[in-house]
Coordinates of N, CA and C in Angstrom, one line a residue:
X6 N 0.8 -1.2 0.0 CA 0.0 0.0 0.0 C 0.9 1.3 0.0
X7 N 2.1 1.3 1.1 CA 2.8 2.7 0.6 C 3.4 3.0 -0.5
X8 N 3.7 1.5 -1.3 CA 4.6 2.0 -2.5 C 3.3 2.2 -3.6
X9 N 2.3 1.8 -3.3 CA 1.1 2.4 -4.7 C 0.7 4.0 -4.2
X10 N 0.4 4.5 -2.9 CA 0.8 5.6 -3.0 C 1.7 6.4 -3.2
X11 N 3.0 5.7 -2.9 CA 4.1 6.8 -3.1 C 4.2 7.0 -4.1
X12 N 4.5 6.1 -5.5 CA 4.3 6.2 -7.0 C 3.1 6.8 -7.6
X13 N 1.8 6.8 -6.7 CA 0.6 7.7 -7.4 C -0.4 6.4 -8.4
X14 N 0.2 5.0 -7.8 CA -0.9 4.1 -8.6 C -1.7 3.5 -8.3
X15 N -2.4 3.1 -9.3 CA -3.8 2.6 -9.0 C -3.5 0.9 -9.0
X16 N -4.4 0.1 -7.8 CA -4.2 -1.0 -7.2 C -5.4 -1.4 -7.5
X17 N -5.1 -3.1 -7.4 CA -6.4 -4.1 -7.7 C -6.0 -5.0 -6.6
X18 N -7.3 -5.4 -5.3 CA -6.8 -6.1 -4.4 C -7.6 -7.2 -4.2
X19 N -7.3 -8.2 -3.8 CA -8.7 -9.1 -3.7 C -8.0 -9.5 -2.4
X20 N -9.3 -9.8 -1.8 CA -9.1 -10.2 -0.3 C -10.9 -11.1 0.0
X21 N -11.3 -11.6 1.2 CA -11.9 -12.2 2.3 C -13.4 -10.4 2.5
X22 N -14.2 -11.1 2.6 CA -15.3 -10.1 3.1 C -14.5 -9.1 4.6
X23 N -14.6 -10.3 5.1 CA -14.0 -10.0 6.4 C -12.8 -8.4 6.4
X24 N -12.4 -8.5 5.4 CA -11.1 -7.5 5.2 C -11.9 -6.0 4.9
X25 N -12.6 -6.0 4.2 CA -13.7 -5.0 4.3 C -13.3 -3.5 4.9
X26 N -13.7 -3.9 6.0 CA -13.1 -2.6 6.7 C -12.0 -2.1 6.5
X27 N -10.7 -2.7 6.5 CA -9.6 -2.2 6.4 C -9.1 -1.8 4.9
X28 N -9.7 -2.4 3.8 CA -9.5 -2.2 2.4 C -10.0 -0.4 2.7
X29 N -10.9 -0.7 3.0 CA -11.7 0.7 2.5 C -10.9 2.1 3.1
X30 N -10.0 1.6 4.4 CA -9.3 2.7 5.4 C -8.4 2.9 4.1
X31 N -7.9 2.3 3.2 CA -6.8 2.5 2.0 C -7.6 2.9 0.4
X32 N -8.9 3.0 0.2 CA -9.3 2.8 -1.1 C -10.3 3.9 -1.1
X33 N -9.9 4.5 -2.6 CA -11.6 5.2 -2.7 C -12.6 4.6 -3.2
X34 N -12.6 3.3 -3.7 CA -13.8 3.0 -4.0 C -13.4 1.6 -3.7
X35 N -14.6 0.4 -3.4 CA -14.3 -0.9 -3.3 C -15.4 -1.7 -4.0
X36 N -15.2 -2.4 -4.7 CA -16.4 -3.3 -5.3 C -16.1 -4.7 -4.9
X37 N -17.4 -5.1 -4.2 CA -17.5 -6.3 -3.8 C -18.4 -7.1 -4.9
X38 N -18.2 -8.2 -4.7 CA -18.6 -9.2 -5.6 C -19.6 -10.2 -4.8
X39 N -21.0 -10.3 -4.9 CA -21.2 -11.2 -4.4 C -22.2 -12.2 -5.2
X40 N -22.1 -13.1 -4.6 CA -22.7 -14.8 -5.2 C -23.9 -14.5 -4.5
X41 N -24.6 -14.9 -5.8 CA -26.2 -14.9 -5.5 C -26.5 -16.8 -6.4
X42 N -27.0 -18.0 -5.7 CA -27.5 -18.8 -6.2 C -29.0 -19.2 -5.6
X43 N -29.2 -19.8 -7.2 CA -30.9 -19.6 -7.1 C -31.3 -21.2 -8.0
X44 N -31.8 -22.0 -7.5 CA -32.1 -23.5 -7.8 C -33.5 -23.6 -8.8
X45 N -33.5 -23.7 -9.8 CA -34.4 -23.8 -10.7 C -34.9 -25.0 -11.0
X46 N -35.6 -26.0 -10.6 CA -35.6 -27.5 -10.6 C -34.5 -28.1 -10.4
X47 N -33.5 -28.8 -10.8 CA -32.4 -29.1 -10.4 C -31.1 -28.6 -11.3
X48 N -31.6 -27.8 -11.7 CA -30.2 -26.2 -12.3 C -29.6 -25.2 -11.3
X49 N -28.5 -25.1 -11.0 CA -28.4 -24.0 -9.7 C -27.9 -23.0 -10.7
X50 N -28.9 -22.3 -10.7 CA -27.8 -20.9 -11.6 C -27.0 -19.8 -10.5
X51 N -25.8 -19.8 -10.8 CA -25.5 -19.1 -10.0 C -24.9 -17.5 -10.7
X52 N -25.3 -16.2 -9.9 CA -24.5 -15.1 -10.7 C -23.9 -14.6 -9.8
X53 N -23.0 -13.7 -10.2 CA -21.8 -13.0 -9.9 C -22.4 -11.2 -9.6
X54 N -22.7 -10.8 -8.3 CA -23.1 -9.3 -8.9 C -22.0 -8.4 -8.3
X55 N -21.5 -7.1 -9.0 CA -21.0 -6.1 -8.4 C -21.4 -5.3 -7.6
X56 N -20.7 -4.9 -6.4 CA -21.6 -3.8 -5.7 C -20.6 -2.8 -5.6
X57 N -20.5 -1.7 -6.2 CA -19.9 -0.5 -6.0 C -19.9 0.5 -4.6
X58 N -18.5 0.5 -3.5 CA -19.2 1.5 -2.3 C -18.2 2.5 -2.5
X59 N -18.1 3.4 -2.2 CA -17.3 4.7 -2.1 C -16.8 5.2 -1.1
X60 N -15.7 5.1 -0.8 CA -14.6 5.5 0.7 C -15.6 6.3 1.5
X61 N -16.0 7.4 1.2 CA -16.7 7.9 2.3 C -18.7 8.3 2.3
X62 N -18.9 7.0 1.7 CA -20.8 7.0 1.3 C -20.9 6.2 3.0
X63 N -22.5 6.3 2.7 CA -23.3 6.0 4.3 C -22.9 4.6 3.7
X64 N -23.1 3.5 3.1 CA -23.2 2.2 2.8 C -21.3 1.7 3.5
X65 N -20.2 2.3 3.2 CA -18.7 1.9 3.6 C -19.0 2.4 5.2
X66 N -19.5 3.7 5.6 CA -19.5 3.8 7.4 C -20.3 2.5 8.2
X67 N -21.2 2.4 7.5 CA -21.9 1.0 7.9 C -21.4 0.0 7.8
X68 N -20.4 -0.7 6.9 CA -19.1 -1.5 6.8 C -18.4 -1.8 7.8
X69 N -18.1 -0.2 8.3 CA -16.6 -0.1 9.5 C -17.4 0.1 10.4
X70 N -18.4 0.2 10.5 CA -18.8 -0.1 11.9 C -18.8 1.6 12.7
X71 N -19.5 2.6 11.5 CA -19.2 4.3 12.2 C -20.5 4.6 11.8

């Protein structure tokens, strides 16, 4: 993390839900990915959705627990 600030670049992180809070203390924006599966007779479709939050929106304070 200090050397993508000190250079001025932009990072791609992947981590654990759990990490959450702390990503966001480093990031202006974080997109979470979550699994949504849904059983259709015996087909599990499963999809991938994005959720966009923004360093400092009411949705990331509710994250960290502020």
């Amino acid at each position: 993390m200090p050397a993508l600030k000190a250079f001025d670049l932009q990072g791609i992180l992947s981590m654990s839900t759990g990490n959450i809070p702390y990503a966001l203390e480093h990031c202006d924006w974080l997109i979470a990915v979550c699994k949504e599966e849904r059983r259709t007779g015996k087909r599990l479709e499963i999809r991938n959705i994005p959720v966009c939050i923004a360093h400092d929106s009411e949705e990331a304070m509710r994250l960290v627990g502020k």
